[in-house]
Coordinates of C-alpha atoms and ligand atoms in Angstrom, one line a residue:
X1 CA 131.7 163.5 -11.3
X2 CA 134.8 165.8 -9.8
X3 CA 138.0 163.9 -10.1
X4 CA 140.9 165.0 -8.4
X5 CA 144.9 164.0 -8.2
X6 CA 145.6 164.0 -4.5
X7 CA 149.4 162.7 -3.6
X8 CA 149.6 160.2 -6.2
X9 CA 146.1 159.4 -5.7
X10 CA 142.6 160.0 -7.7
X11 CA 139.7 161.4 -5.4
X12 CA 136.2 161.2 -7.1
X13 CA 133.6 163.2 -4.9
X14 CA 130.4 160.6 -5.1
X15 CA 127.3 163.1 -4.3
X16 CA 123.8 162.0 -2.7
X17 CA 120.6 162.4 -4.0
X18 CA 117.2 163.3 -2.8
X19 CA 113.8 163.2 -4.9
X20 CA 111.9 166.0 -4.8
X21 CA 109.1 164.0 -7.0
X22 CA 108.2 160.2 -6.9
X23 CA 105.5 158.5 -8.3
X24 CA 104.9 155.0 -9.3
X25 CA 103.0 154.5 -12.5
X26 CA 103.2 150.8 -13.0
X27 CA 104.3 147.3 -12.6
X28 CA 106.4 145.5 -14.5
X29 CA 107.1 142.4 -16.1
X30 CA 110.1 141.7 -14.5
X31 CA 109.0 143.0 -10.9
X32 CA 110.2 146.2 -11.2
X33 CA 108.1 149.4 -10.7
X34 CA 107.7 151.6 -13.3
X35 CA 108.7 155.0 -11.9
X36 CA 108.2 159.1 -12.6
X37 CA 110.7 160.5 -10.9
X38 CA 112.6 164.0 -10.3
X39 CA 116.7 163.5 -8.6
X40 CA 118.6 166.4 -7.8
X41 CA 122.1 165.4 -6.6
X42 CA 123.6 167.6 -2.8
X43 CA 126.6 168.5 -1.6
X44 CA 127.2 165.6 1.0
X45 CA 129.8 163.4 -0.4
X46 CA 131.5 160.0 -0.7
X47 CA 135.1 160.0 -2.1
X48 CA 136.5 157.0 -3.9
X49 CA 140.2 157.1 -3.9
X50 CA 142.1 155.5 -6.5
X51 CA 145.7 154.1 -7.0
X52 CA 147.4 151.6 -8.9
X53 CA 147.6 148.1 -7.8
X54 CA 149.8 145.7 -10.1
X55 CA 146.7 143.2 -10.5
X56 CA 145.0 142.4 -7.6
X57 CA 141.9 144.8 -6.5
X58 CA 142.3 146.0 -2.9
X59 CA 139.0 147.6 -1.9
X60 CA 138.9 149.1 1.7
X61 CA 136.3 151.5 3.2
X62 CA 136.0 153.7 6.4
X63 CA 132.4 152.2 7.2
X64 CA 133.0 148.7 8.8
X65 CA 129.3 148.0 8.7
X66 CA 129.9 147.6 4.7
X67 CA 130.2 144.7 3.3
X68 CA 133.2 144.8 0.8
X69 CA 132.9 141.7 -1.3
X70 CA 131.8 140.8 -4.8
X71 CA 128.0 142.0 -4.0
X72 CA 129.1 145.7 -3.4
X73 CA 128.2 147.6 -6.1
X74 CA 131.8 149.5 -6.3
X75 CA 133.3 145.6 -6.7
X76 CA 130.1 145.5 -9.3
X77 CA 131.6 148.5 -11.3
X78 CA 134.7 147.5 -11.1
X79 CA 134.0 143.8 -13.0
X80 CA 131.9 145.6 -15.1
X81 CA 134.9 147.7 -16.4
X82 CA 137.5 145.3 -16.6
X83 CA 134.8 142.9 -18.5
X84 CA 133.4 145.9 -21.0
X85 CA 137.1 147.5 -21.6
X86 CA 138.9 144.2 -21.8
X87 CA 141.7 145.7 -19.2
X88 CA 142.8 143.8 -17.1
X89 CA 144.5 145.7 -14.4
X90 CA 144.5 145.8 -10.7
X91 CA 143.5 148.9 -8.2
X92 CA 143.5 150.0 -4.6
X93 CA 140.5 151.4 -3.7
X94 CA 139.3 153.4 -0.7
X95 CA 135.9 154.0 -0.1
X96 CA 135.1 157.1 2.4
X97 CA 131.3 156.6 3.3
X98 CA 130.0 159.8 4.6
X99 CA 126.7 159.3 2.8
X100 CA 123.9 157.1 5.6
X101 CA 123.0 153.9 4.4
X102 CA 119.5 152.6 3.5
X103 CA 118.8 156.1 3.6
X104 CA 117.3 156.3 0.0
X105 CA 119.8 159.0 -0.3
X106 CA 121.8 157.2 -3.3
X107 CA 125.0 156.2 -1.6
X108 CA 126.0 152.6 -3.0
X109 CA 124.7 154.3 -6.5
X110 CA 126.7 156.9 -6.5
X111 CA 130.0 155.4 -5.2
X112 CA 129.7 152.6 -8.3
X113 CA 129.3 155.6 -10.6
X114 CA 132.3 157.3 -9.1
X115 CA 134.2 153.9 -9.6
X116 CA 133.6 154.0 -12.9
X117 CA 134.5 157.4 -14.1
X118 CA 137.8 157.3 -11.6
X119 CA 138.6 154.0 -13.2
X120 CA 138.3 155.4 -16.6
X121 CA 140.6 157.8 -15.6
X122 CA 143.2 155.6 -14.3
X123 CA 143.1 152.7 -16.3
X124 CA 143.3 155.0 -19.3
X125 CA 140.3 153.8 -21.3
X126 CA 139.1 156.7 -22.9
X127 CA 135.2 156.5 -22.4
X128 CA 133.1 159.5 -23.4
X129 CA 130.3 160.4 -20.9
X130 CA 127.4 158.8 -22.8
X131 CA 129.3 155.4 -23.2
X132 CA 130.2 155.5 -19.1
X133 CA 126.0 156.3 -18.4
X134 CA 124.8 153.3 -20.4
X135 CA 127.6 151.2 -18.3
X136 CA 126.3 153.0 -15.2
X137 CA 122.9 151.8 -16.2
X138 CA 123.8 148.3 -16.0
X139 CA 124.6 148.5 -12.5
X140 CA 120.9 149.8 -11.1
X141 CA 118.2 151.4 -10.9
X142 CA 119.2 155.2 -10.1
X143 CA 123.1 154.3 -11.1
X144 CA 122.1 156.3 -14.7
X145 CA 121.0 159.3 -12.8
X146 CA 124.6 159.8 -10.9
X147 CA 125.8 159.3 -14.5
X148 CA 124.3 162.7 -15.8
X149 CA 123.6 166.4 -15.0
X150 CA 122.7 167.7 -11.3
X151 CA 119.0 167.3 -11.7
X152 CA 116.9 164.9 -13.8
X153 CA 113.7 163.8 -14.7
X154 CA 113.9 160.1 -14.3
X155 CA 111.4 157.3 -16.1
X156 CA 111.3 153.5 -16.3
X157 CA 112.8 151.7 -13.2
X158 CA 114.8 155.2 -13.0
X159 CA 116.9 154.7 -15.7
X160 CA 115.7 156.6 -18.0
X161 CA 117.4 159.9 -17.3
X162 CA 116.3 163.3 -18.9
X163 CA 118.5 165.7 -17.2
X164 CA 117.6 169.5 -16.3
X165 CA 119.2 172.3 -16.1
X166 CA 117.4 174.6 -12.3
X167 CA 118.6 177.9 -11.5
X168 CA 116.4 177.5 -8.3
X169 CA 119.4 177.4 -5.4
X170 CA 117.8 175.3 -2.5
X171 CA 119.4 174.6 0.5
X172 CA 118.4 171.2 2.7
X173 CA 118.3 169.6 6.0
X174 CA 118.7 165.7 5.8
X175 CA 117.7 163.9 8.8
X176 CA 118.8 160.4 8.9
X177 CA 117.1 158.6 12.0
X178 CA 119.9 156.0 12.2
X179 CA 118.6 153.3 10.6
X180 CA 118.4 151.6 7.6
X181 CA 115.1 150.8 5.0
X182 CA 115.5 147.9 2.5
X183 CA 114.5 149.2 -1.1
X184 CA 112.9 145.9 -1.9
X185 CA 110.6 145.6 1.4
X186 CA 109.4 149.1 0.8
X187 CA 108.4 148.0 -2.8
X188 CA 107.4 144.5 -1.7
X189 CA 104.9 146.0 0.4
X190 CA 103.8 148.8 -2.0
X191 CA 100.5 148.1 -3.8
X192 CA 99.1 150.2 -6.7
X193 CA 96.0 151.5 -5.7
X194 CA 93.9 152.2 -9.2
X195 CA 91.3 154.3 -7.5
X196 CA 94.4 156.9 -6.5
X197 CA 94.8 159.7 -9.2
X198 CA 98.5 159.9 -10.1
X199 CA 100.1 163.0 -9.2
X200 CA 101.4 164.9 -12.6
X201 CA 105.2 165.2 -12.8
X202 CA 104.9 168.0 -15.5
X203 CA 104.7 170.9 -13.0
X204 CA 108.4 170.6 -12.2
X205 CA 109.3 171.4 -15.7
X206 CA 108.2 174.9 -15.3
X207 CA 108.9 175.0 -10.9
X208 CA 112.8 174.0 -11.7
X209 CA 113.1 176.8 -14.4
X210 CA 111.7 180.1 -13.0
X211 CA 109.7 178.5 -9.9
X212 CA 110.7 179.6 -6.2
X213 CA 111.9 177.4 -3.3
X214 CA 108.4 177.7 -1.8
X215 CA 106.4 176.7 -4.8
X216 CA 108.8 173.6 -5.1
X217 CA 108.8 173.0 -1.8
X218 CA 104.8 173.3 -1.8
X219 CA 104.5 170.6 -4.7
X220 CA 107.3 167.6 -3.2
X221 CA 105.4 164.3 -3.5
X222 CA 106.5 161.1 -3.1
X223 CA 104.3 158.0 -3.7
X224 CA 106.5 155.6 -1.2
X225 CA 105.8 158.0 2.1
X226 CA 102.4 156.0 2.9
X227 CA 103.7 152.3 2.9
X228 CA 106.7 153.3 4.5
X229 CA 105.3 155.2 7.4
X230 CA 102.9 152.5 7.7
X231 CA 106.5 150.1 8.0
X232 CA 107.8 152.6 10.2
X233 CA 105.4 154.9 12.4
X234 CA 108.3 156.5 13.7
X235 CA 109.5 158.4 10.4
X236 CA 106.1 159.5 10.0
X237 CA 106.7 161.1 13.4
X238 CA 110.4 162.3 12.5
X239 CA 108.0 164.1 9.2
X240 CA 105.5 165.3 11.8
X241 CA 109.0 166.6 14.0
X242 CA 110.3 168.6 10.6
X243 CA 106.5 170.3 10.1
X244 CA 107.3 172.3 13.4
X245 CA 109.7 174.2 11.4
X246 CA 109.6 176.8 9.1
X247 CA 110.8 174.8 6.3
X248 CA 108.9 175.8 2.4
X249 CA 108.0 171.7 2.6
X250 CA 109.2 168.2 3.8
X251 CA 109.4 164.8 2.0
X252 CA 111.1 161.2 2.6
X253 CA 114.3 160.6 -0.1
X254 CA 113.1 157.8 -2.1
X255 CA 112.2 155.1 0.1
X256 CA 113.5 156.4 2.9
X257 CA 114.9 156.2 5.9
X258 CA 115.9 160.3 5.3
X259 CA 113.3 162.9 5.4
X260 CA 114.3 166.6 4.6
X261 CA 113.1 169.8 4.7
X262 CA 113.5 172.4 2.0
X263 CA 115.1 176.3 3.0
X264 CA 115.4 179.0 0.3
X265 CA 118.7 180.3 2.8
X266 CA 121.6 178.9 3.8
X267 CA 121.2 180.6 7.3
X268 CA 117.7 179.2 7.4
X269 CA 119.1 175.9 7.3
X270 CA 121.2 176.1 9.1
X271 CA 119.5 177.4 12.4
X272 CA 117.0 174.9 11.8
X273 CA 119.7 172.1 11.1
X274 CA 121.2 173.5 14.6
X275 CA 117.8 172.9 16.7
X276 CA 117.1 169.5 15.3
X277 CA 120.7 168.0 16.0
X278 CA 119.2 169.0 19.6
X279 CA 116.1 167.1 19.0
X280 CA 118.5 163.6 18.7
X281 CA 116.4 162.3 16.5
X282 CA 118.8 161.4 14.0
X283 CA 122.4 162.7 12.2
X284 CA 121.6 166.4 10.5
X285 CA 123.0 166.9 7.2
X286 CA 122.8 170.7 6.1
X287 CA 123.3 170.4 2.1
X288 CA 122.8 172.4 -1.2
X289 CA 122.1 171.7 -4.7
X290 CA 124.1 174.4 -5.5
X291 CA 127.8 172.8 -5.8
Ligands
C5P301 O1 117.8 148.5 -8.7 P1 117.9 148.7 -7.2 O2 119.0 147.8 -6.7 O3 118.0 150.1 -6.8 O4 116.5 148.2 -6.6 C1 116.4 147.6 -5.4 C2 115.1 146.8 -5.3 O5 114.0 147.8 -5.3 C3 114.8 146.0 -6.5 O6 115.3 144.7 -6.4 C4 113.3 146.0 -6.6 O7 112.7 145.0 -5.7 C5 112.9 147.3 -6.1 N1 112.6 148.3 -7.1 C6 111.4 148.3 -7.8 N2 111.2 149.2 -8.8 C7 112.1 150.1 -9.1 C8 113.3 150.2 -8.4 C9 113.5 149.3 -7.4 O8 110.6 147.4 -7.6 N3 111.8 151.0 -10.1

């Protein structure tokens, strides 16, 4: 997480995520499904900024549409600190959302991790990395992931988080059709299907090493795509809408509502990002993994 001091403030940059690999191996117990899972973090942000507040917590954001009480997950963070670290102090937080919501692109993830790592920071705790992850893993499912390196190998719920380190630069276009999917319908609706072969995560391991954009982009899977087109036909036509370009492969972020396509060049992207903001068939994000 970049922290900044800007005029008397702290600015934490909160990243997205996409996955470039998701496949669901298993239910659980508790009602959780047991993921395999490959995040790569891009360069559209968030920023939490930070400032100290005698004792009260003051948490504003930009979006309206964002509910800022106790159920947000930056308010979550937040308690989780004070309780953990025993400090008892107050903040003013501003949340700039820039990220889509109910986009499976990470946002609410990423801004609690942000929280926490600014907080540390201001409050003057003194957490190491590993001991801010574990927190971060209290908080969710895919909170651990904005905890560690740029791109992981993710297990369990998604918690689980073997971070890797890619020298393949990829650049993205994130199309977000303007509205939002809830995580939980998605996985409500999902059913395991024994008869399916799982698809085999392992070929990332060698693809984010020495692989190219187009063998990557030839190999993005992601188990969720078929329950969630069948929720909503009209993302599997926003997919169908990307194939028309000359993008190295497509995919829906997690479980959804972004889809994205995959360039090996920034100009590439770019020209293609330019076309579809003329399709209006959603907001066009143009991002890298390279940050
Ligand atoms: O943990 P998170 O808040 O991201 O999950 C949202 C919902 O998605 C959970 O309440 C659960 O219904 C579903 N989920 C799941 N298996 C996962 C992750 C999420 O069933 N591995």
């Amino acid at each position: 997480m970049k922290i900044r001091e800007v005029q008397g403030r702290l600015k934490v940059a909160a990243p997205a995520k996409i996955n470039l690999f998701l496949e669901i191996v298993g239910k659980r117990s508790d009602g959780y499904h047991e993921l395999v899972t490959v995040m790569q973090k891009v360069s559209l942000f968030d920023y939490v900024f930070l400032e100290d507040n005698a004792e009260e917590v003051l948490f504003t954001c930009s979006n309206s549409k964002l509910s800022v009480g106790e159920d947000n997950l930056v308010l979550r963070a937040i308690r989780l600190l004070q309780k953990e670290s025993k400090v008892d102090k107050g903040v003013k937080i501003y949340l700039e959302k820039n990220i889509p919501m109910g986009a499976g692109l990470g946002g609410g993830s990423s801004d609690a991790v942000a929280t926490l790592f600014g907080l540390n920071r201001l409050w003057r705790i003194g957490y190491n990395e590993e001991q801010l992850l574990s927190l971060a893993g209290e908080l969710g499912s895919d909170t651990a992931f904005f905890a560690s390196g740029n791109t992981a190998f993710c297990k369990g719920r998604g918690e689980i988080v073997s971070p890797c380190v890619t020298k393949v630069k990829c650049y993205y276009v994130i199309v977000y059709p303007g509205f939002e999917v809830s995580t939980s319908v998605v996985y409500k609706y999902f059913k395991i299907d024994l008869t399916k072969k799982l698809k085999d995560v392992s070929l990332f391991a060698r693809l984010l090493v020495s692989g190219s954009v187009e063998e990557l982009g030839a190999c993005l899977f992601n188990r969720l795509e078929e329950v969630v087109f069948r929720l909503y036909p009209e993302l599997e036509k926003t997919k169908k809408a990307l194939a028309q370009f000359s993008f190295c492969g497509t995919l829906l972020s997690g479980s959804g509502s972004a889809l994205y396509g995959i360039c090996r060049k920034e100009s590439d992207a770019k020209e293609i990002g330019r076309r579809l903001k003329a399709l209006n068939i959603g907001d066009v994000f143009v991002v890298t993994n390279d940050f």
